[in-house]
Amino acid sequence: MVDERISDYNNKERLMKRAVRIVTGSKRKDHSQPLFNITRNLNFSKLNIYFEMIFVYKQLTNRLPELFQDYYSMKKQSRKPNNLVSNKSKTNIMFSHIFCKGPRTWNEIVNSGFDVDFNSLHSLK
C-alpha cells in the first residue's frame, strides 16, 4: 500500500514536471526547478504542502464538515502554546496521512517565523 502511494506520488510529480517542460518549450532533460521558478509555479512537493496547510487552516477555523472537527487541537503549554497536536500514528500509512502530517508541517511553518494570528483563529471557532 505504501509503495503504491509513493509510486502514485512520483507519477504525479513526473507528470507535473513534463507539463512545465511542455509549457516552457524546454528539452526533456532540462532541470525542472528553474522552469517552475520562471513560470512562477510551485513544484509538486510545495503544492502538496500548500494544500495540506489550507486543509489545516480550514479545520482550525471550522470551515470543514463535522467529520474533520476533531482532527487537530492546540497545545495548552506555556513554552509553545500555539502548536497543533493530533493522535500519535502507529503505522507508516498514518504517519504520512494529513491527520498526522498536517500538524507537523503546520508547527514547522509557525516555528520558522511565519506570522499567524492565532487570536483570530480562536475567535473564528
mmCIF file of N, CA and C in Angstrom:
data_model
loop_
_atom_site.group_PDB
_atom_site.id
_atom_site.type_symbol
_atom_site.label_atom_id
_atom_site.label_comp_id
_atom_site.label_asym_id
_atom_site.label_seq_id
_atom_site.Cartn_x
_atom_site.Cartn_y
_atom_site.Cartn_z
ATOM 1 N N MET A 1 0.824 -1.196 0.000
ATOM 2 C CA MET A 1 0.000 0.000 0.000
ATOM 3 C C MET A 1 0.867 1.257 0.000
ATOM 4 N N VAL A 2 1.876 1.274 0.867
ATOM 5 C CA VAL A 2 2.755 2.447 0.930
ATOM 6 C C VAL A 2 3.513 2.603 -0.376
ATOM 7 N N ASP A 3 3.979 1.481 -0.958
ATOM 8 C CA ASP A 3 4.701 1.553 -2.224
ATOM 9 C C ASP A 3 3.823 2.129 -3.329
ATOM 10 N N GLU A 4 2.532 1.767 -3.320
ATOM 11 C CA GLU A 4 1.616 2.297 -4.326
ATOM 12 C C GLU A 4 1.456 3.802 -4.172
ATOM 13 N N ARG A 5 1.375 4.282 -2.932
ATOM 14 C CA ARG A 5 1.216 5.714 -2.699
ATOM 15 C C ARG A 5 2.464 6.469 -3.132
ATOM 16 N N ILE A 6 3.637 5.881 -2.880
ATOM 17 C CA ILE A 6 4.885 6.529 -3.288
ATOM 18 C C ILE A 6 4.974 6.578 -4.805
ATOM 19 N N SER A 7 4.642 5.470 -5.474
ATOM 20 C CA SER A 7 4.722 5.469 -6.932
ATOM 21 C C SER A 7 3.675 6.400 -7.528
ATOM 22 N N ASP A 8 2.496 6.498 -6.903
ATOM 23 C CA ASP A 8 1.471 7.433 -7.366
ATOM 24 C C ASP A 8 1.970 8.867 -7.228
ATOM 25 N N TYR A 9 2.596 9.165 -6.100
ATOM 26 C CA TYR A 9 3.175 10.493 -5.862
ATOM 27 C C TYR A 9 4.244 10.791 -6.910
ATOM 28 N N ASN A 10 5.135 9.823 -7.158
ATOM 29 C CA ASN A 10 6.208 10.019 -8.138
ATOM 30 C C ASN A 10 5.652 10.213 -9.543
ATOM 31 N N ASN A 11 4.600 9.462 -9.891
ATOM 32 C CA ASN A 11 3.995 9.618 -11.216
ATOM 33 C C ASN A 11 3.392 11.007 -11.385
ATOM 34 N N LYS A 12 2.723 11.503 -10.353
ATOM 35 C CA LYS A 12 2.136 12.847 -10.429
ATOM 36 C C LYS A 12 3.223 13.910 -10.523
ATOM 37 N N GLU A 13 4.312 13.692 -9.786
ATOM 38 C CA GLU A 13 5.417 14.648 -9.841
ATOM 39 C C GLU A 13 6.042 14.664 -11.232
ATOM 40 N N ARG A 14 6.254 13.486 -11.822
ATOM 41 C CA ARG A 14 6.814 13.404 -13.173
ATOM 42 C C ARG A 14 5.895 14.062 -14.198
ATOM 43 N N LEU A 15 4.600 13.838 -14.045
ATOM 44 C CA LEU A 15 3.634 14.429 -14.960
ATOM 45 C C LEU A 15 3.651 15.954 -14.868
ATOM 46 N N MET A 16 3.766 16.470 -13.663
ATOM 47 C CA MET A 16 3.812 17.920 -13.482
ATOM 48 C C MET A 16 5.093 18.508 -14.086
ATOM 49 N N LYS A 17 6.216 17.806 -13.907
ATOM 50 C CA LYS A 17 7.475 18.267 -14.498
ATOM 51 C C LYS A 17 7.389 18.246 -16.021
ATOM 52 N N ARG A 18 6.783 17.200 -16.558
ATOM 53 C CA ARG A 18 6.635 17.099 -18.008
ATOM 54 C C ARG A 18 5.766 18.244 -18.535
ATOM 55 N N ALA A 19 4.700 18.556 -17.798
ATOM 56 C CA ALA A 19 3.799 19.640 -18.219
ATOM 57 C C ALA A 19 4.516 20.986 -18.234
ATOM 58 N N VAL A 20 5.334 21.261 -17.213
ATOM 59 C CA VAL A 20 6.033 22.553 -17.176
ATOM 60 C C VAL A 20 7.087 22.620 -18.281
ATOM 61 N N ARG A 21 7.662 21.481 -18.658
ATOM 62 C CA ARG A 21 8.614 21.477 -19.781
ATOM 63 C C ARG A 21 7.889 21.755 -21.099
ATOM 64 N N ILE A 22 6.695 21.192 -21.255
ATOM 65 C CA ILE A 22 5.917 21.434 -22.478
ATOM 66 C C ILE A 22 5.516 22.900 -22.565
ATOM 67 N N VAL A 23 5.044 23.453 -21.456
ATOM 68 C CA VAL A 23 4.593 24.851 -21.439
ATOM 69 C C VAL A 23 5.734 25.802 -21.770
ATOM 70 N N THR A 24 6.929 25.510 -21.255
ATOM 71 C CA THR A 24 8.068 26.406 -21.489
ATOM 72 C C THR A 24 8.827 26.074 -22.767
ATOM 73 N N GLY A 25 8.491 24.964 -23.416
ATOM 74 C CA GLY A 25 9.186 24.574 -24.636
ATOM 75 C C GLY A 25 10.604 24.098 -24.376
ATOM 76 N N SER A 26 10.845 23.539 -23.205
ATOM 77 C CA SER A 26 12.184 23.090 -22.826
ATOM 78 C C SER A 26 12.440 21.666 -23.303
ATOM 79 N N LYS A 27 13.710 21.289 -23.261
ATOM 80 C CA LYS A 27 14.089 19.933 -23.639
ATOM 81 C C LYS A 27 13.730 18.953 -22.526
ATOM 82 N N ARG A 28 13.695 17.695 -22.883
ATOM 83 C CA ARG A 28 13.269 16.641 -21.954
ATOM 84 C C ARG A 28 14.169 16.530 -20.731
ATOM 85 N N LYS A 29 15.457 16.773 -20.894
ATOM 86 C CA LYS A 29 16.398 16.579 -19.789
ATOM 87 C C LYS A 29 16.741 17.865 -19.043
ATOM 88 N N ASP A 30 16.079 18.966 -19.361
ATOM 89 C CA ASP A 30 16.318 20.213 -18.622
ATOM 90 C C ASP A 30 15.817 20.071 -17.190
ATOM 91 N N HIS A 31 16.531 20.693 -16.269
ATOM 92 C CA HIS A 31 16.101 20.658 -14.872
ATOM 93 C C HIS A 31 14.776 21.396 -14.735
ATOM 94 N N SER A 32 13.916 20.864 -13.886
ATOM 95 C CA SER A 32 12.568 21.429 -13.787
ATOM 96 C C SER A 32 12.472 22.589 -12.796
ATOM 97 N N GLN A 33 13.323 22.636 -11.782
ATOM 98 C CA GLN A 33 13.187 23.685 -10.764
ATOM 99 C C GLN A 33 13.311 25.096 -11.345
ATOM 100 N N PRO A 34 14.301 25.379 -12.203
ATOM 101 C CA PRO A 34 14.339 26.718 -12.809
ATOM 102 C C PRO A 34 13.095 27.020 -13.650
ATOM 103 N N LEU A 35 12.520 25.987 -14.254
ATOM 104 C CA LEU A 35 11.314 26.186 -15.059
ATOM 105 C C LEU A 35 10.121 26.545 -14.175
ATOM 106 N N PHE A 36 10.029 25.906 -13.013
ATOM 107 C CA PHE A 36 8.969 26.261 -12.068
ATOM 108 C C PHE A 36 9.154 27.698 -11.583
ATOM 109 N N ASN A 37 10.409 28.097 -11.376
ATOM 110 C CA ASN A 37 10.681 29.476 -10.941
ATOM 111 C C ASN A 37 10.313 30.487 -12.027
ATOM 112 N N ILE A 38 10.655 30.176 -13.274
ATOM 113 C CA ILE A 38 10.355 31.079 -14.389
ATOM 114 C C ILE A 38 8.845 31.253 -14.544
ATOM 115 N N THR A 39 8.109 30.159 -14.461
ATOM 116 C CA THR A 39 6.654 30.225 -14.657
ATOM 117 C C THR A 39 5.908 30.619 -13.385
ATOM 118 N N ARG A 40 6.650 30.796 -12.304
ATOM 119 C CA ARG A 40 6.068 31.170 -11.002
ATOM 120 C C ARG A 40 5.045 30.146 -10.517
ATOM 121 N N ASN A 41 5.360 28.879 -10.731
ATOM 122 C CA ASN A 41 4.523 27.786 -10.242
ATOM 123 C C ASN A 41 5.239 27.065 -9.116
ATOM 124 N N LEU A 42 4.474 26.472 -8.231
ATOM 125 C CA LEU A 42 5.055 25.655 -7.170
ATOM 126 C C LEU A 42 5.331 24.269 -7.719
ATOM 127 N N ASN A 43 6.444 23.671 -7.281
ATOM 128 C CA ASN A 43 6.681 22.292 -7.679
ATOM 129 C C ASN A 43 5.722 21.388 -6.903
ATOM 130 N N PHE A 44 5.723 20.106 -7.204
ATOM 131 C CA PHE A 44 4.702 19.207 -6.665
ATOM 132 C C PHE A 44 4.753 19.106 -5.147
ATOM 133 N N SER A 45 5.942 19.016 -4.563
ATOM 134 C CA SER A 45 6.024 18.871 -3.109
ATOM 135 C C SER A 45 5.554 20.143 -2.402
ATOM 136 N N LYS A 46 5.899 21.312 -2.933
ATOM 137 C CA LYS A 46 5.438 22.570 -2.327
ATOM 138 C C LYS A 46 3.932 22.756 -2.515
ATOM 139 N N LEU A 47 3.423 22.320 -3.645
ATOM 140 C CA LEU A 47 1.985 22.394 -3.883
ATOM 141 C C LEU A 47 1.233 21.478 -2.919
ATOM 142 N N ASN A 48 1.802 20.315 -2.664
ATOM 143 C CA ASN A 48 1.218 19.374 -1.709
ATOM 144 C C ASN A 48 1.169 19.996 -0.312
ATOM 145 N N ILE A 49 2.253 20.632 0.107
ATOM 146 C CA ILE A 49 2.295 21.299 1.417
ATOM 147 C C ILE A 49 1.279 22.436 1.459
ATOM 148 N N TYR A 50 1.173 23.185 0.374
ATOM 149 C CA TYR A 50 0.220 24.293 0.304
ATOM 150 C C TYR A 50 -1.208 23.804 0.557
ATOM 151 N N PHE A 51 -1.602 22.721 -0.110
ATOM 152 C CA PHE A 51 -2.961 22.206 0.073
ATOM 153 C C PHE A 51 -3.158 21.592 1.456
ATOM 154 N N GLU A 52 -2.108 20.996 2.014
ATOM 155 C CA GLU A 52 -2.204 20.494 3.391
ATOM 156 C C GLU A 52 -2.466 21.638 4.360
ATOM 157 N N MET A 53 -1.769 22.752 4.171
ATOM 158 C CA MET A 53 -1.933 23.881 5.085
ATOM 159 C C MET A 53 -3.298 24.552 4.920
ATOM 160 N N ILE A 54 -3.838 24.542 3.713
ATOM 161 C CA ILE A 54 -5.201 25.043 3.523
ATOM 162 C C ILE A 54 -6.178 24.168 4.300
ATOM 163 N N PHE A 55 -5.972 22.851 4.247
ATOM 164 C CA PHE A 55 -6.841 21.933 4.985
ATOM 165 C C PHE A 55 -6.745 22.189 6.486
ATOM 166 N N VAL A 56 -5.530 22.330 7.007
ATOM 167 C CA VAL A 56 -5.346 22.574 8.445
ATOM 168 C C VAL A 56 -5.997 23.896 8.837
ATOM 169 N N TYR A 57 -5.790 24.934 8.036
ATOM 170 C CA TYR A 57 -6.380 26.236 8.342
ATOM 171 C C TYR A 57 -7.909 26.154 8.361
ATOM 172 N N LYS A 58 -8.473 25.474 7.370
ATOM 173 C CA LYS A 58 -9.931 25.344 7.329
ATOM 174 C C LYS A 58 -10.453 24.544 8.515
ATOM 175 N N GLN A 59 -9.680 23.553 8.963
ATOM 176 C CA GLN A 59 -10.114 22.789 10.132
ATOM 177 C C GLN A 59 -10.065 23.666 11.372
ATOM 178 N N LEU A 60 -9.026 24.472 11.506
ATOM 179 C CA LEU A 60 -8.892 25.339 12.679
ATOM 180 C C LEU A 60 -9.959 26.426 12.723
ATOM 181 N N THR A 61 -10.451 26.827 11.575
ATOM 182 C CA THR A 61 -11.464 27.884 11.524
ATOM 183 C C THR A 61 -12.869 27.327 11.306
ATOM 184 N N ASN A 62 -13.031 26.024 11.510
ATOM 185 C CA ASN A 62 -14.342 25.349 11.394
ATOM 186 C C ASN A 62 -15.008 25.553 10.037
ATOM 187 N N ARG A 63 -14.257 25.422 8.985
ATOM 188 C CA ARG A 63 -14.814 25.554 7.636
ATOM 189 C C ARG A 63 -14.878 24.214 6.916
ATOM 190 N N LEU A 64 -14.713 23.133 7.657
ATOM 191 C CA LEU A 64 -14.815 21.788 7.101
ATOM 192 C C LEU A 64 -16.025 21.085 7.707
ATOM 193 N N PRO A 65 -16.502 20.012 7.081
ATOM 194 C CA PRO A 65 -17.617 19.256 7.662
ATOM 195 C C PRO A 65 -17.273 18.701 9.049
ATOM 196 N N GLU A 66 -18.300 18.313 9.787
ATOM 197 C CA GLU A 66 -18.119 17.834 11.159
ATOM 198 C C GLU A 66 -17.213 16.610 11.249
ATOM 199 N N LEU A 67 -17.124 15.851 10.192
ATOM 200 C CA LEU A 67 -16.256 14.676 10.169
ATOM 201 C C LEU A 67 -14.818 15.025 10.544
ATOM 202 N N PHE A 68 -14.363 16.212 10.155
ATOM 203 C CA PHE A 68 -12.987 16.640 10.396
ATOM 204 C C PHE A 68 -12.841 17.514 11.631
ATOM 205 N N GLN A 69 -13.887 17.661 12.416
ATOM 206 C CA GLN A 69 -13.913 18.603 13.537
ATOM 207 C C GLN A 69 -12.801 18.355 14.562
ATOM 208 N N ASP A 70 -12.535 17.114 14.892
ATOM 209 C CA ASP A 70 -11.580 16.802 15.958
ATOM 210 C C ASP A 70 -10.244 16.285 15.433
ATOM 211 N N TYR A 71 -9.880 16.660 14.226
ATOM 212 C CA TYR A 71 -8.604 16.208 13.677
ATOM 213 C C TYR A 71 -7.430 16.758 14.470
ATOM 214 N N TYR A 72 -7.441 18.039 14.771
ATOM 215 C CA TYR A 72 -6.323 18.684 15.452
ATOM 216 C C TYR A 72 -6.838 19.495 16.625
ATOM 217 N N SER A 73 -5.918 19.779 17.547
ATOM 218 C CA SER A 73 -6.241 20.702 18.640
ATOM 219 C C SER A 73 -4.967 21.468 18.989
ATOM 220 N N MET A 74 -5.135 22.625 19.609
ATOM 221 C CA MET A 74 -3.984 23.430 20.021
ATOM 222 C C MET A 74 -3.436 22.907 21.337
ATOM 223 N N LYS A 75 -2.116 22.920 21.465
ATOM 224 C CA LYS A 75 -1.463 22.551 22.722
ATOM 225 C C LYS A 75 -1.721 23.619 23.763
ATOM 226 N N LYS A 76 -1.849 23.206 24.981
ATOM 227 C CA LYS A 76 -2.043 24.157 26.085
ATOM 228 C C LYS A 76 -0.785 24.166 26.948
ATOM 229 N N GLN A 77 0.329 24.608 26.379
ATOM 230 C CA GLN A 77 1.584 24.689 27.122
ATOM 231 C C GLN A 77 2.082 26.126 27.111
ATOM 232 N N SER A 78 2.907 26.438 28.094
ATOM 233 C CA SER A 78 3.392 27.817 28.189
ATOM 234 C C SER A 78 4.561 28.096 27.248
ATOM 235 N N ARG A 79 5.359 27.089 26.942
ATOM 236 C CA ARG A 79 6.544 27.340 26.106
ATOM 237 C C ARG A 79 6.186 27.518 24.634
ATOM 238 N N LYS A 80 5.365 26.640 24.123
ATOM 239 C CA LYS A 80 4.933 26.735 22.729
ATOM 240 C C LYS A 80 3.414 26.583 22.692
ATOM 241 N N PRO A 81 2.694 27.630 23.053
ATOM 242 C CA PRO A 81 1.247 27.493 23.210
ATOM 243 C C PRO A 81 0.479 27.355 21.900
ATOM 244 N N ASN A 82 1.087 27.679 20.787
ATOM 245 C CA ASN A 82 0.342 27.688 19.531
ATOM 246 C C ASN A 82 0.646 26.502 18.634
ATOM 247 N N ASN A 83 1.171 25.435 19.190
ATOM 248 C CA ASN A 83 1.454 24.254 18.397
ATOM 249 C C ASN A 83 0.236 23.351 18.321
ATOM 250 N N LEU A 84 0.075 22.708 17.178
ATOM 251 C CA LEU A 84 -1.019 21.762 16.985
ATOM 252 C C LEU A 84 -0.592 20.375 17.414
ATOM 253 N N VAL A 85 -1.549 19.585 17.847
ATOM 254 C CA VAL A 85 -1.296 18.188 18.181
ATOM 255 C C VAL A 85 -2.394 17.338 17.560
ATOM 256 N N SER A 86 -2.060 16.095 17.292
ATOM 257 C CA SER A 86 -3.042 15.103 16.860
ATOM 258 C C SER A 86 -2.680 13.801 17.557
ATOM 259 N N ASN A 87 -3.482 12.789 17.354
ATOM 260 C CA ASN A 87 -3.163 11.497 17.951
ATOM 261 C C ASN A 87 -1.886 10.948 17.334
ATOM 262 N N LYS A 88 -1.202 10.121 18.084
ATOM 263 C CA LYS A 88 0.039 9.519 17.598
ATOM 264 C C LYS A 88 -0.269 8.509 16.498
ATOM 265 N N SER A 89 0.634 8.411 15.547
ATOM 266 C CA SER A 89 0.471 7.415 14.488
ATOM 267 C C SER A 89 1.195 6.141 14.883
ATOM 268 N N LYS A 90 0.575 5.024 14.601
ATOM 269 C CA LYS A 90 1.176 3.733 14.929
ATOM 270 C C LYS A 90 1.647 2.992 13.684
ATOM 271 N N THR A 91 1.331 3.508 12.517
ATOM 272 C CA THR A 91 1.750 2.875 11.271
ATOM 273 C C THR A 91 2.350 3.929 10.347
ATOM 274 N N ASN A 92 3.091 3.467 9.362
ATOM 275 C CA ASN A 92 3.690 4.383 8.389
ATOM 276 C C ASN A 92 2.637 5.066 7.531
ATOM 277 N N ILE A 93 1.548 4.358 7.265
ATOM 278 C CA ILE A 93 0.489 4.945 6.449
ATOM 279 C C ILE A 93 -0.125 6.128 7.176
ATOM 280 N N MET A 94 -0.420 5.968 8.462
ATOM 281 C CA MET A 94 -0.993 7.072 9.236
ATOM 282 C C MET A 94 0.013 8.206 9.413
ATOM 283 N N PHE A 95 1.296 7.865 9.512
ATOM 284 C CA PHE A 95 2.325 8.887 9.695
ATOM 285 C C PHE A 95 2.339 9.854 8.521
ATOM 286 N N SER A 96 2.056 9.367 7.313
ATOM 287 C CA SER A 96 2.074 10.233 6.139
ATOM 288 C C SER A 96 0.687 10.778 5.797
ATOM 289 N N HIS A 97 -0.328 10.414 6.562
ATOM 290 C CA HIS A 97 -1.695 10.903 6.345
ATOM 291 C C HIS A 97 -1.817 12.331 6.871
ATOM 292 N N ILE A 98 -2.730 13.112 6.315
ATOM 293 C CA ILE A 98 -2.896 14.512 6.725
ATOM 294 C C ILE A 98 -3.240 14.622 8.201
ATOM 295 N N PHE A 99 -3.839 13.594 8.757
ATOM 296 C CA PHE A 99 -4.202 13.590 10.173
ATOM 297 C C PHE A 99 -2.967 13.757 11.057
ATOM 298 N N CYS A 100 -1.848 13.146 10.673
ATOM 299 C CA CYS A 100 -0.606 13.249 11.454
ATOM 300 C C CYS A 100 0.394 14.215 10.820
ATOM 301 N N LYS A 101 0.407 14.282 9.499
ATOM 302 C CA LYS A 101 1.382 15.121 8.804
ATOM 303 C C LYS A 101 1.011 16.602 8.871
ATOM 304 N N GLY A 102 -0.283 16.913 8.878
ATOM 305 C CA GLY A 102 -0.745 18.293 8.908
ATOM 306 C C GLY A 102 -0.212 19.085 10.092
ATOM 307 N N PRO A 103 -0.378 18.579 11.342
ATOM 308 C CA PRO A 103 0.150 19.316 12.493
ATOM 309 C C PRO A 103 1.669 19.464 12.477
ATOM 310 N N ARG A 104 2.382 18.430 12.008
ATOM 311 C CA ARG A 104 3.848 18.525 11.960
ATOM 312 C C ARG A 104 4.277 19.647 11.022
ATOM 313 N N THR A 105 3.682 19.686 9.834
ATOM 314 C CA THR A 105 4.041 20.714 8.862
ATOM 315 C C THR A 105 3.618 22.096 9.346
ATOM 316 N N TRP A 106 2.421 22.205 9.916
ATOM 317 C CA TRP A 106 1.934 23.484 10.455
ATOM 318 C C TRP A 106 2.894 24.010 11.517
ATOM 319 N N ASN A 107 3.311 23.140 12.445
ATOM 320 C CA ASN A 107 4.216 23.553 13.520
ATOM 321 C C ASN A 107 5.573 23.980 12.974
ATOM 322 N N GLU A 108 6.072 23.284 11.951
ATOM 323 C CA GLU A 108 7.347 23.681 11.338
ATOM 324 C C GLU A 108 7.243 25.085 10.744
ATOM 325 N N ILE A 109 6.147 25.362 10.056
ATOM 326 C CA ILE A 109 5.972 26.674 9.431
ATOM 327 C C ILE A 109 5.849 27.759 10.489
ATOM 328 N N VAL A 110 5.055 27.506 11.520
ATOM 329 C CA VAL A 110 4.867 28.504 12.579
ATOM 330 C C VAL A 110 6.170 28.743 13.333
ATOM 331 N N ASN A 111 6.902 27.669 13.644
ATOM 332 C CA ASN A 111 8.154 27.805 14.390
ATOM 333 C C ASN A 111 9.275 28.403 13.551
ATOM 334 N N SER A 112 9.124 28.414 12.221
ATOM 335 C CA SER A 112 10.162 29.003 11.368
ATOM 336 C C SER A 112 10.038 30.522 11.289
ATOM 337 N N GLY A 113 9.011 31.084 11.924
ATOM 338 C CA GLY A 113 8.884 32.533 11.946
ATOM 339 C C GLY A 113 7.748 33.067 11.107
ATOM 340 N N PHE A 114 6.994 32.196 10.470
ATOM 341 C CA PHE A 114 5.839 32.635 9.685
ATOM 342 C C PHE A 114 4.785 33.164 10.641
ATOM 343 N N ASP A 115 4.263 34.337 10.355
ATOM 344 C CA ASP A 115 3.340 35.004 11.274
ATOM 345 C C ASP A 115 1.903 34.546 11.037
ATOM 346 N N VAL A 116 1.318 33.919 12.053
ATOM 347 C CA VAL A 116 -0.079 33.502 12.011
ATOM 348 C C VAL A 116 -0.770 34.140 13.202
ATOM 349 N N ASP A 117 -1.893 34.779 12.968
ATOM 350 C CA ASP A 117 -2.637 35.422 14.048
ATOM 351 C C ASP A 117 -3.538 34.382 14.717
ATOM 352 N N PHE A 118 -3.033 33.791 15.808
ATOM 353 C CA PHE A 118 -3.770 32.722 16.472
ATOM 354 C C PHE A 118 -4.998 33.240 17.206
ATOM 355 N N ASN A 119 -5.004 34.495 17.625
ATOM 356 C CA ASN A 119 -6.188 35.044 18.285
ATOM 357 C C ASN A 119 -7.377 35.073 17.330
ATOM 358 N N SER A 120 -7.122 35.417 16.080
ATOM 359 C CA SER A 120 -8.222 35.431 15.120
ATOM 360 C C SER A 120 -8.681 34.015 14.804
ATOM 361 N N LEU A 121 -7.752 33.044 14.846
ATOM 362 C CA LEU A 121 -8.158 31.655 14.641
ATOM 363 C C LEU A 121 -9.116 31.218 15.737
ATOM 364 N N HIS A 122 -8.785 31.546 16.985
ATOM 365 C CA HIS A 122 -9.637 31.138 18.098
ATOM 366 C C HIS A 122 -10.972 31.869 18.062
ATOM 367 N N SER A 123 -10.978 33.106 17.631
ATOM 368 C CA SER A 123 -12.230 33.857 17.610
ATOM 369 C C SER A 123 -13.149 33.387 16.483
ATOM 370 N N LEU A 124 -12.589 32.759 15.449
ATOM 371 C CA LEU A 124 -13.410 32.264 14.351
ATOM 372 C C LEU A 124 -14.098 30.948 14.685
ATOM 373 N N LYS A 125 -13.627 30.266 15.714
ATOM 374 C CA LYS A 125 -14.205 28.961 16.054
ATOM 375 C C LYS A 125 -15.599 29.074 16.575
#
